[in-house]
Tab-separated table of C-alpha atoms in Angstrom:
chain	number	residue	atom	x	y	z
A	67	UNK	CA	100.002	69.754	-50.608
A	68	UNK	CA	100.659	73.587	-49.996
A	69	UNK	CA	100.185	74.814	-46.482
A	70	UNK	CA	97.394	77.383	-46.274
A	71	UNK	CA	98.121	81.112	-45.561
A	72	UNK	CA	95.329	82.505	-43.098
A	73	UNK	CA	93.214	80.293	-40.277
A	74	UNK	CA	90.557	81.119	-42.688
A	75	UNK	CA	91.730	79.033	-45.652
A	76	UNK	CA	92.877	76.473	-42.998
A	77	UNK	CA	89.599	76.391	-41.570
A	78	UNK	CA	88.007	75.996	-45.056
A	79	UNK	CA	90.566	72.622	-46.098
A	80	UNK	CA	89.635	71.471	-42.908
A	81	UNK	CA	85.631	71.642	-43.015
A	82	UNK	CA	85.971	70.491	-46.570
A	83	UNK	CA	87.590	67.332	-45.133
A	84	UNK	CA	84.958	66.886	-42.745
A	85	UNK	CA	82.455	67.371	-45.447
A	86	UNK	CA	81.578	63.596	-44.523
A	87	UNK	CA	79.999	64.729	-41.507
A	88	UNK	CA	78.802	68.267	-41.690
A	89	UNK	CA	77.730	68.647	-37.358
A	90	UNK	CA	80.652	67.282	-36.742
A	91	UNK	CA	82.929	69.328	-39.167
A	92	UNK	CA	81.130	72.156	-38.033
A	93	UNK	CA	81.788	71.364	-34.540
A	94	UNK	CA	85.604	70.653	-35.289
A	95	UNK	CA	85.701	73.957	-37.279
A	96	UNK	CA	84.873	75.957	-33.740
A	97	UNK	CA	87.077	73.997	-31.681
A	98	UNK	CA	89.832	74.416	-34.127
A	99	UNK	CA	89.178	78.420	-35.068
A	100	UNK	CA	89.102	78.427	-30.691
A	101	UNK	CA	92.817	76.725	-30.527
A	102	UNK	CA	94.367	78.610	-33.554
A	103	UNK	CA	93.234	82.394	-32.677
A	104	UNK	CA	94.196	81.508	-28.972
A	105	UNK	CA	97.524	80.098	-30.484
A	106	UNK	CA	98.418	83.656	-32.693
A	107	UNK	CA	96.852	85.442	-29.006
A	108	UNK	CA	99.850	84.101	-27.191
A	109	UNK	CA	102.660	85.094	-29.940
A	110	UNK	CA	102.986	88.853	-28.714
A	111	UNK	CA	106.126	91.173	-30.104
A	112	UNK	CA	108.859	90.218	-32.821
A	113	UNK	CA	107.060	86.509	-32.268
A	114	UNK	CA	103.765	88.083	-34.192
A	115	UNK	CA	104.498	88.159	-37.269
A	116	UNK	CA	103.931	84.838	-39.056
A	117	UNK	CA	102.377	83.488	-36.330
A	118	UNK	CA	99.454	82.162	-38.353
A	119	UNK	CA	101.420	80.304	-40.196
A	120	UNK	CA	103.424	78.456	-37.427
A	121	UNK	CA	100.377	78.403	-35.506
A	122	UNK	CA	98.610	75.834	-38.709
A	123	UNK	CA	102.212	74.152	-39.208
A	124	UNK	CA	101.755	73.102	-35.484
A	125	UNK	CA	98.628	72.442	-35.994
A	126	UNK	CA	99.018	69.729	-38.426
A	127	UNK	CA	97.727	68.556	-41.981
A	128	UNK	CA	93.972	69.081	-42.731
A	129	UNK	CA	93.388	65.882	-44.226
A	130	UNK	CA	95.518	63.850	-41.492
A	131	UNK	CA	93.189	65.153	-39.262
A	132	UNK	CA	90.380	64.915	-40.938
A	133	UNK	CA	91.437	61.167	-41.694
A	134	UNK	CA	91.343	60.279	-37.378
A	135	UNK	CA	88.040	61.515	-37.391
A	136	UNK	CA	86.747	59.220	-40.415
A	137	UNK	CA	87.974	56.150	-38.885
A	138	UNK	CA	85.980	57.085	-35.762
A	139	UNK	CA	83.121	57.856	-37.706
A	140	UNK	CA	82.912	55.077	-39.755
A	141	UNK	CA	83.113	52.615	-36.704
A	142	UNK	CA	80.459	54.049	-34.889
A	143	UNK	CA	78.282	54.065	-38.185
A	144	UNK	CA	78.847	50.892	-38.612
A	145	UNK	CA	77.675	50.255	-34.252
A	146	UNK	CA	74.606	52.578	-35.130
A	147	UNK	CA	73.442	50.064	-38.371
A	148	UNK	CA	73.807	46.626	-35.700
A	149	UNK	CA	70.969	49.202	-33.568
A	150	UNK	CA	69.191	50.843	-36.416
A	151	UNK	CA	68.503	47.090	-38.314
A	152	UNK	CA	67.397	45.943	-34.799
A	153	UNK	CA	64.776	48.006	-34.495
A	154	UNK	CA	63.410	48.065	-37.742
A	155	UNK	CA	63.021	44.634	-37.425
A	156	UNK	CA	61.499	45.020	-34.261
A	157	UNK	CA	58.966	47.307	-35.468
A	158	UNK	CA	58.001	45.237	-38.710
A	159	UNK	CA	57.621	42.262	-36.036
A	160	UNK	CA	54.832	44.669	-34.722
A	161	UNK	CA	53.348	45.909	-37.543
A	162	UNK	CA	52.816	42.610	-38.982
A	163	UNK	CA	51.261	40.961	-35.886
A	164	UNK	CA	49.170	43.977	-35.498
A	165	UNK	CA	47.844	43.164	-38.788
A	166	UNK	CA	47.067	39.516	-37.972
A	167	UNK	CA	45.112	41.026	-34.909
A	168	UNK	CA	43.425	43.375	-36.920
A	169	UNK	CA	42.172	40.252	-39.374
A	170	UNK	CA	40.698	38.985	-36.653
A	171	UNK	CA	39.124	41.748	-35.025
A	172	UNK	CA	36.962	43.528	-38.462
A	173	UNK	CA	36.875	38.756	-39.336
A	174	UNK	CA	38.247	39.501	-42.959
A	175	UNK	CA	36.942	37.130	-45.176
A	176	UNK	CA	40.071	34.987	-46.554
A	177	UNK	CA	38.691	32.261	-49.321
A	178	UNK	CA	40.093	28.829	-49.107
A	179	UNK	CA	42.411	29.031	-52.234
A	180	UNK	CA	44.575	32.564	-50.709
A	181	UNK	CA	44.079	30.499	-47.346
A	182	UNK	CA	46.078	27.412	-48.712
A	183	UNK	CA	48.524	30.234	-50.749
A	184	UNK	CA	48.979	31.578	-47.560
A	185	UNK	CA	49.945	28.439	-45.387
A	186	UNK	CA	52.335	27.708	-48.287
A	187	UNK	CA	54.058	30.513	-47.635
A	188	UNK	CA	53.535	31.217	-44.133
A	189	UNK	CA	56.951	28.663	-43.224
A	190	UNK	CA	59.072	30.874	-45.939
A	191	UNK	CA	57.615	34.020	-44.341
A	192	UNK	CA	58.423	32.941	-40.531
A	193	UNK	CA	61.844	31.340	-41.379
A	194	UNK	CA	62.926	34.879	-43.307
A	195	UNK	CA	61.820	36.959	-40.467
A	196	UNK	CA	63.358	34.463	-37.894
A	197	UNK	CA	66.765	34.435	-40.077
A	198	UNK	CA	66.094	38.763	-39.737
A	199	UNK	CA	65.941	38.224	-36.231
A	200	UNK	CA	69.045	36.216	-35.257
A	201	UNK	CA	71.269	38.107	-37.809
A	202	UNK	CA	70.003	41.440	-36.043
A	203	UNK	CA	70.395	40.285	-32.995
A	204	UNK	CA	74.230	38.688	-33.556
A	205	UNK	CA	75.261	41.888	-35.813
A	206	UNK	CA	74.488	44.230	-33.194
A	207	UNK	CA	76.290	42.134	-30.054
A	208	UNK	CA	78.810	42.098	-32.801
A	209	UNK	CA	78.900	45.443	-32.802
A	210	UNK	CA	78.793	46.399	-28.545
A	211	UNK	CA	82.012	44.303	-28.909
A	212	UNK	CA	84.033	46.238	-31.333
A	213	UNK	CA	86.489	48.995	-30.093
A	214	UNK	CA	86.732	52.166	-30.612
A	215	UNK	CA	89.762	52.720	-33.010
A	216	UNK	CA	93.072	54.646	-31.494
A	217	UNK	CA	94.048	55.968	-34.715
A	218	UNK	CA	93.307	56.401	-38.138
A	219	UNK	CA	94.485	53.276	-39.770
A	220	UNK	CA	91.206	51.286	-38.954
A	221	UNK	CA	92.594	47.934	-37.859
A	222	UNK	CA	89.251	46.412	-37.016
A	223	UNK	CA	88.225	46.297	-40.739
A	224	UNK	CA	87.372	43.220	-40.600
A	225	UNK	CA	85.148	43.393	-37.918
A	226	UNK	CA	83.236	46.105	-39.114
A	227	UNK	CA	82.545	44.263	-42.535
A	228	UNK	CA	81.865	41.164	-40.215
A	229	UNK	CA	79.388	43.749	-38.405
A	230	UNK	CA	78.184	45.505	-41.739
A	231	UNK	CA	77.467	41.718	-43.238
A	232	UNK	CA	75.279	40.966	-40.686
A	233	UNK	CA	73.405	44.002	-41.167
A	234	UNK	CA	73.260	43.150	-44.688
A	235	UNK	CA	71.951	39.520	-44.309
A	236	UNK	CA	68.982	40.619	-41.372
A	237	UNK	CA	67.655	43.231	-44.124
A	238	UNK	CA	67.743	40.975	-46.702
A	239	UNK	CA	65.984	38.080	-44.354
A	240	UNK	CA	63.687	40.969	-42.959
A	241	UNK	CA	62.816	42.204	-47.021
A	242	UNK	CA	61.856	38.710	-48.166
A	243	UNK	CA	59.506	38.272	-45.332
A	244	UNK	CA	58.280	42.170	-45.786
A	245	UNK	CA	57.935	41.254	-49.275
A	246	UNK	CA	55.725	37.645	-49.019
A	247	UNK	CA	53.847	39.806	-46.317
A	248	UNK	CA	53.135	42.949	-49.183
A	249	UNK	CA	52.110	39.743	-51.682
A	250	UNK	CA	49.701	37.992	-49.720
A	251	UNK	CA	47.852	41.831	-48.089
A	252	UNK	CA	47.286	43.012	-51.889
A	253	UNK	CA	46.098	39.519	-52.212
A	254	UNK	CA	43.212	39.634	-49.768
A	255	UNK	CA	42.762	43.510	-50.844
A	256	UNK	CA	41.951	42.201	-54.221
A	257	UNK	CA	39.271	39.701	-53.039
A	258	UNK	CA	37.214	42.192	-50.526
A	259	UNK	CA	37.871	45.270	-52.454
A	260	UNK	CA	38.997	48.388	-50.744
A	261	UNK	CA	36.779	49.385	-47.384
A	262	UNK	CA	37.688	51.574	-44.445
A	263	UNK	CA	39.030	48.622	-42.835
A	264	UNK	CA	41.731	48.033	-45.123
A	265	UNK	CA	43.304	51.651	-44.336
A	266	UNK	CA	45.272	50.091	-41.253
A	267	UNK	CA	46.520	46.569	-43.645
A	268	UNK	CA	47.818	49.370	-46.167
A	269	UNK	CA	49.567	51.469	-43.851
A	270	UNK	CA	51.411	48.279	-41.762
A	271	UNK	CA	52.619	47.121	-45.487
A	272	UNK	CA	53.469	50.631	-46.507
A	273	UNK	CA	55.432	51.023	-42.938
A	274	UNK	CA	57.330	47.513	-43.554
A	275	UNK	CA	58.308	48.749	-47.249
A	276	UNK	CA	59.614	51.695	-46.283
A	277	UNK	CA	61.164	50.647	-43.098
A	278	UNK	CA	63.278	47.719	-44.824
A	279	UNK	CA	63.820	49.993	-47.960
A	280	UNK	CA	65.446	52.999	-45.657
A	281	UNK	CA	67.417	50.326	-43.465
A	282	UNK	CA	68.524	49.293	-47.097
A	283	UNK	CA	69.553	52.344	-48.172
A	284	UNK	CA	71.559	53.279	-44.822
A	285	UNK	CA	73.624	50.101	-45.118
A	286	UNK	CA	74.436	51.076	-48.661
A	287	UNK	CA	75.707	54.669	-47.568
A	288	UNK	CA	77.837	53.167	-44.772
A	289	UNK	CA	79.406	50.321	-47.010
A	290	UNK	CA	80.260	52.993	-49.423
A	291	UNK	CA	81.472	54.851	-46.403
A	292	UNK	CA	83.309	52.196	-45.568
A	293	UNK	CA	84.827	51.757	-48.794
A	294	UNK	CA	85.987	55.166	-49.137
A	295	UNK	CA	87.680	55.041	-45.907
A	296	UNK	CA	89.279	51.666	-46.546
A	297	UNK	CA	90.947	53.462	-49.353
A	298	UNK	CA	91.770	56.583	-47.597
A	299	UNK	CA	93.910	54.838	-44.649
B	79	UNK	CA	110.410	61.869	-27.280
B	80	UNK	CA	109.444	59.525	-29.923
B	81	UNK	CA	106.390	60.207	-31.864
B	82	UNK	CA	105.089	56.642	-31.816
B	83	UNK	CA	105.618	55.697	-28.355
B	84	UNK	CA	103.657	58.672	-27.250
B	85	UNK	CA	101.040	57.925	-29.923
B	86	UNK	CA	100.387	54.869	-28.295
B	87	UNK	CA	99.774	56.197	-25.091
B	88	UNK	CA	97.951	59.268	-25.697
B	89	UNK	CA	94.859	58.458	-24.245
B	90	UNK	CA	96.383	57.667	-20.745
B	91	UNK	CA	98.373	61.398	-21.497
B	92	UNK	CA	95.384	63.218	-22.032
B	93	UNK	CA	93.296	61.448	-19.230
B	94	UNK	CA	96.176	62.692	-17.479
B	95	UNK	CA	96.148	65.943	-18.382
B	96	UNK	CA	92.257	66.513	-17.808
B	97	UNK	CA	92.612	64.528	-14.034
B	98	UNK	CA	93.598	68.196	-12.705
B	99	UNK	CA	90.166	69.976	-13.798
B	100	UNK	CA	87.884	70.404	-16.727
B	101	UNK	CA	89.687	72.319	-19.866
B	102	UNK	CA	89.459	73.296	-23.091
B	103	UNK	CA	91.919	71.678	-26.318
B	104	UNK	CA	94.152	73.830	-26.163
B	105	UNK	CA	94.133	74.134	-22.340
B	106	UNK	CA	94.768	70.098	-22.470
B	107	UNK	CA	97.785	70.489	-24.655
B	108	UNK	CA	99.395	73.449	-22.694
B	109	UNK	CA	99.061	71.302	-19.303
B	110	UNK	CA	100.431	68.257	-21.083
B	111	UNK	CA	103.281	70.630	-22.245
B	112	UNK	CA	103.538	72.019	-18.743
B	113	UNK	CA	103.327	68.423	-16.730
B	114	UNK	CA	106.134	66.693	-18.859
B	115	UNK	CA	108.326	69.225	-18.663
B	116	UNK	CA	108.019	70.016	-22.463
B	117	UNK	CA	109.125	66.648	-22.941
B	118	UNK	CA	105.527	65.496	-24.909
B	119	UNK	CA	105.239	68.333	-27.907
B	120	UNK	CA	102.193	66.295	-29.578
B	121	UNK	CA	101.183	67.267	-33.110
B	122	UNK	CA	98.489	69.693	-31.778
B	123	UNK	CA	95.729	68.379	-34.217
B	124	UNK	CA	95.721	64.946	-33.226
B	125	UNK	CA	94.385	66.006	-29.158
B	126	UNK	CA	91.468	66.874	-30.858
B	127	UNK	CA	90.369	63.603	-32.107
B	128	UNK	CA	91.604	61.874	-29.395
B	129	UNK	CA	89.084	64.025	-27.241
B	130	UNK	CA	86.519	63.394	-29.703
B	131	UNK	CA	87.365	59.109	-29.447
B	132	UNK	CA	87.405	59.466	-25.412
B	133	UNK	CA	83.990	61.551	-25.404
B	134	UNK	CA	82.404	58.662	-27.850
B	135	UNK	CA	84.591	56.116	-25.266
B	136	UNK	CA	82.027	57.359	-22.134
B	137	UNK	CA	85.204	58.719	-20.636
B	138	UNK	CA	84.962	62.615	-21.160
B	139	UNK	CA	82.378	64.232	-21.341
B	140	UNK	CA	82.145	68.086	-22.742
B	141	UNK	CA	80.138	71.106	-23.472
B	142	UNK	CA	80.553	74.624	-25.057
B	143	UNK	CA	80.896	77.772	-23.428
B	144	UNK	CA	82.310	81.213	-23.799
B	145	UNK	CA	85.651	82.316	-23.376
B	146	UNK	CA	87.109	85.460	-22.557
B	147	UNK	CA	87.837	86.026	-25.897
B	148	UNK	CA	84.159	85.550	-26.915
B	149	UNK	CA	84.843	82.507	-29.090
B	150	UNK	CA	82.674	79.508	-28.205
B	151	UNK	CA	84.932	77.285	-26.164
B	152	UNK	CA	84.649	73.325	-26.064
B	153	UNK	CA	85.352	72.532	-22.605
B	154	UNK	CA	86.272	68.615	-21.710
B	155	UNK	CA	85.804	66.837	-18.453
B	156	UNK	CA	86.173	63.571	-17.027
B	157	UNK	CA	83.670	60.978	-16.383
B	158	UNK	CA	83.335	58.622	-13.664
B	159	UNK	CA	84.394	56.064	-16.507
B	160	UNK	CA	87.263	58.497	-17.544
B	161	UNK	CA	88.085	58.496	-14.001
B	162	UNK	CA	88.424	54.221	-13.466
B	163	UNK	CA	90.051	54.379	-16.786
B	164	UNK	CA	93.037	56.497	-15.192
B	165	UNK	CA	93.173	54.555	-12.477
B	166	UNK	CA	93.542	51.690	-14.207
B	167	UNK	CA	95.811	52.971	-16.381
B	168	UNK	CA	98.402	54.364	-14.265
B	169	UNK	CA	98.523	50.702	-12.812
B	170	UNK	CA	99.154	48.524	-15.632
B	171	UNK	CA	101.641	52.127	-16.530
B	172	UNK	CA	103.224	51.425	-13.072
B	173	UNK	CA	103.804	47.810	-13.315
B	174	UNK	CA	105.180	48.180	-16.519
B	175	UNK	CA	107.704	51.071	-16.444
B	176	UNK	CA	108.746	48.855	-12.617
B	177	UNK	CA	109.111	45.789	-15.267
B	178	UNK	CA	110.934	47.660	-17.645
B	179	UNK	CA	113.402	49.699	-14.726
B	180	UNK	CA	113.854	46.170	-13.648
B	181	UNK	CA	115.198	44.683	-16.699
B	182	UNK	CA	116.964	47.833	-18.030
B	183	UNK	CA	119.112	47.746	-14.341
B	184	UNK	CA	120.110	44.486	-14.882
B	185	UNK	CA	120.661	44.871	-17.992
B	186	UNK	CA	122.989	47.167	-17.084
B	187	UNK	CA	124.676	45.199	-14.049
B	188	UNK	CA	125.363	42.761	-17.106
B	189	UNK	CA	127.206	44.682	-18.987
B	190	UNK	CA	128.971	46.390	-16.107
């Protein structure tokens, strides 16, 4: 790869490298601009001229870089989605108990067939969310254990697909229950009708939804994330 | 000196370096340059993700400023962690490079 000219064009390869993480590339971008104008600063004389370009040979290649801080991000990605699933889960714990309260504070009417559909389910229901639970719960002490990686070659990739799996399994756990909870609330919506009182059963099953289907989404982005930076280093 | 040895030991070197008083990148490679005698010429672009690693480590901490120049200035200092994390360095670095002195000198009787 040709070495750019100017700090400018340097600057550019570099940001574009760190297009991954646009604070932190733009963060990197100041530091680096900082070091390479204080760099050409110091040349004074005869020593001036083509000091830009020793200055970025120095410096060091773009995507090299760029590659260091991948690894890093990646792993602490990968720490975030062990915290991230944990309280998700956590909150869906409170939305749907909040719900059972709620049942029995406005004494919704259940009739005895969706009251024997519902114990029938109610074992599949607690054993998902308690399978959510423990995965959560081991992914992210998985997680607090990992290291932080000294370079770029990302030799706990293991562990981080050991960490990102047991992301993976809580939201799947936490989206079955999520899902038998969504099944069984339209359920009793479709008996009663809809009534002021069904505003907050709507909203908790909404909140689950879109809780599991963001934490969903997140571990998709960092397993591609991962990929990507399996295959760069 | 050999690139990979002092890859491998970069953290402790820029702990090191940053043990005399907060400073900037650039600041931590000139002291590094200045402390070994010119001895450790790091690639310059791989102090800054080391700093980056430490900072997410708890052991530096940093924030931006101004520099004479104008430019907005990343500034890096050591944490109380950073801090144990030297001193426990430069131990296990002491015992070792005693281990090593050891066995090189007789190494060396042995061959005399």
């Amino acid at each position: 790869m040709p070495q750019p000219d100017s700090i400018a064009e340097y600057l550019d390869e570099l940001s574009r490298e760190l297009a991954f993480d646009p604070a932190l590339s733009r963060r990197v971008r100041h530091e680096v601009h900082d070091h390479l104008c204080e760099t050409v600063d110091g040349e004074t004389g005869e020593a001036a001229a083509g000091a830009e370009q020793r200055a970025i040979a120095r410096f060091g290649c773009p995507r090299e870089i760029a590659a260091q801080y991948k690894a890093l991000a990646i792993h602490t990605r990968i720490r975030q989605a062990g915290v991230i699933v944990i309280l998700a889960v956590a909150a869906i714990f409170f939305a749907m108990e909040g719900r059972v309260v709620w049942y029995a504070f406005v004494k919704w009417p259940v009739s005895p067939e969706l009251q024997a559909l519902g114990a029938a389910l109610l074992p599949v229901d607690r054993y998902a969310f308690l399978t959510a639970a423990v995965f959560a719960i081991g992914g992210w002490l998985y997680g607090l254990r990992l290291s932080i990686p000294a370079d770029h070659r990302l030799t706990s990739r293991r562990r981080l697909r050991r960490c990102q799996f047991l992301a993976a399994a809580a939201t799947i756990a936490v989206a079955v229950s999520v899902a038998l909870e969504a099944f069984l609330t339209s359920l009793r919506l479709l008996e009663t009708g809809f009534s002021s009182s069904a505003i907050l059963p709507i909203a908790s099953v909404v909140l689950e939804l879109g809780l599991a289907a963001a934490v969903a989404v997140y571990l998709r982005n960092t397993g591609r994330r991962l990929d990507r930076c399996t295959a760069d280093s | 000196m050999e690139g990979e040895i002092l890859k491998g030991h970069l953290d402790m070197i820029v702990l090191a370096a940053l043990a005399a008083g907060p400073a900037h990148g650039y600041g931590v490679i000139q002291e590094i340059r200045r402390r070994s005698g010119g001895a450790f010429d790091l690639p310059e672009g791989t102090i800054y993700p080391a700093l980056h690693r430490l900072e997410k480590a708890g052991l530096l901490s940093s924030r931006w400023t101004n520099g004479d120049s104008g430019r907005k200035r990343r500034v890096y200092s050591l944490t109380r962690r950073g801090d144990r994390a030297l001193i426990e360095q430069r131990a296990v670095w002491d015992r070792f490079a005693d281990a090593i002195r050891g066995l090189l000198g007789s190494a060396g009787h042995a061959t005399a």
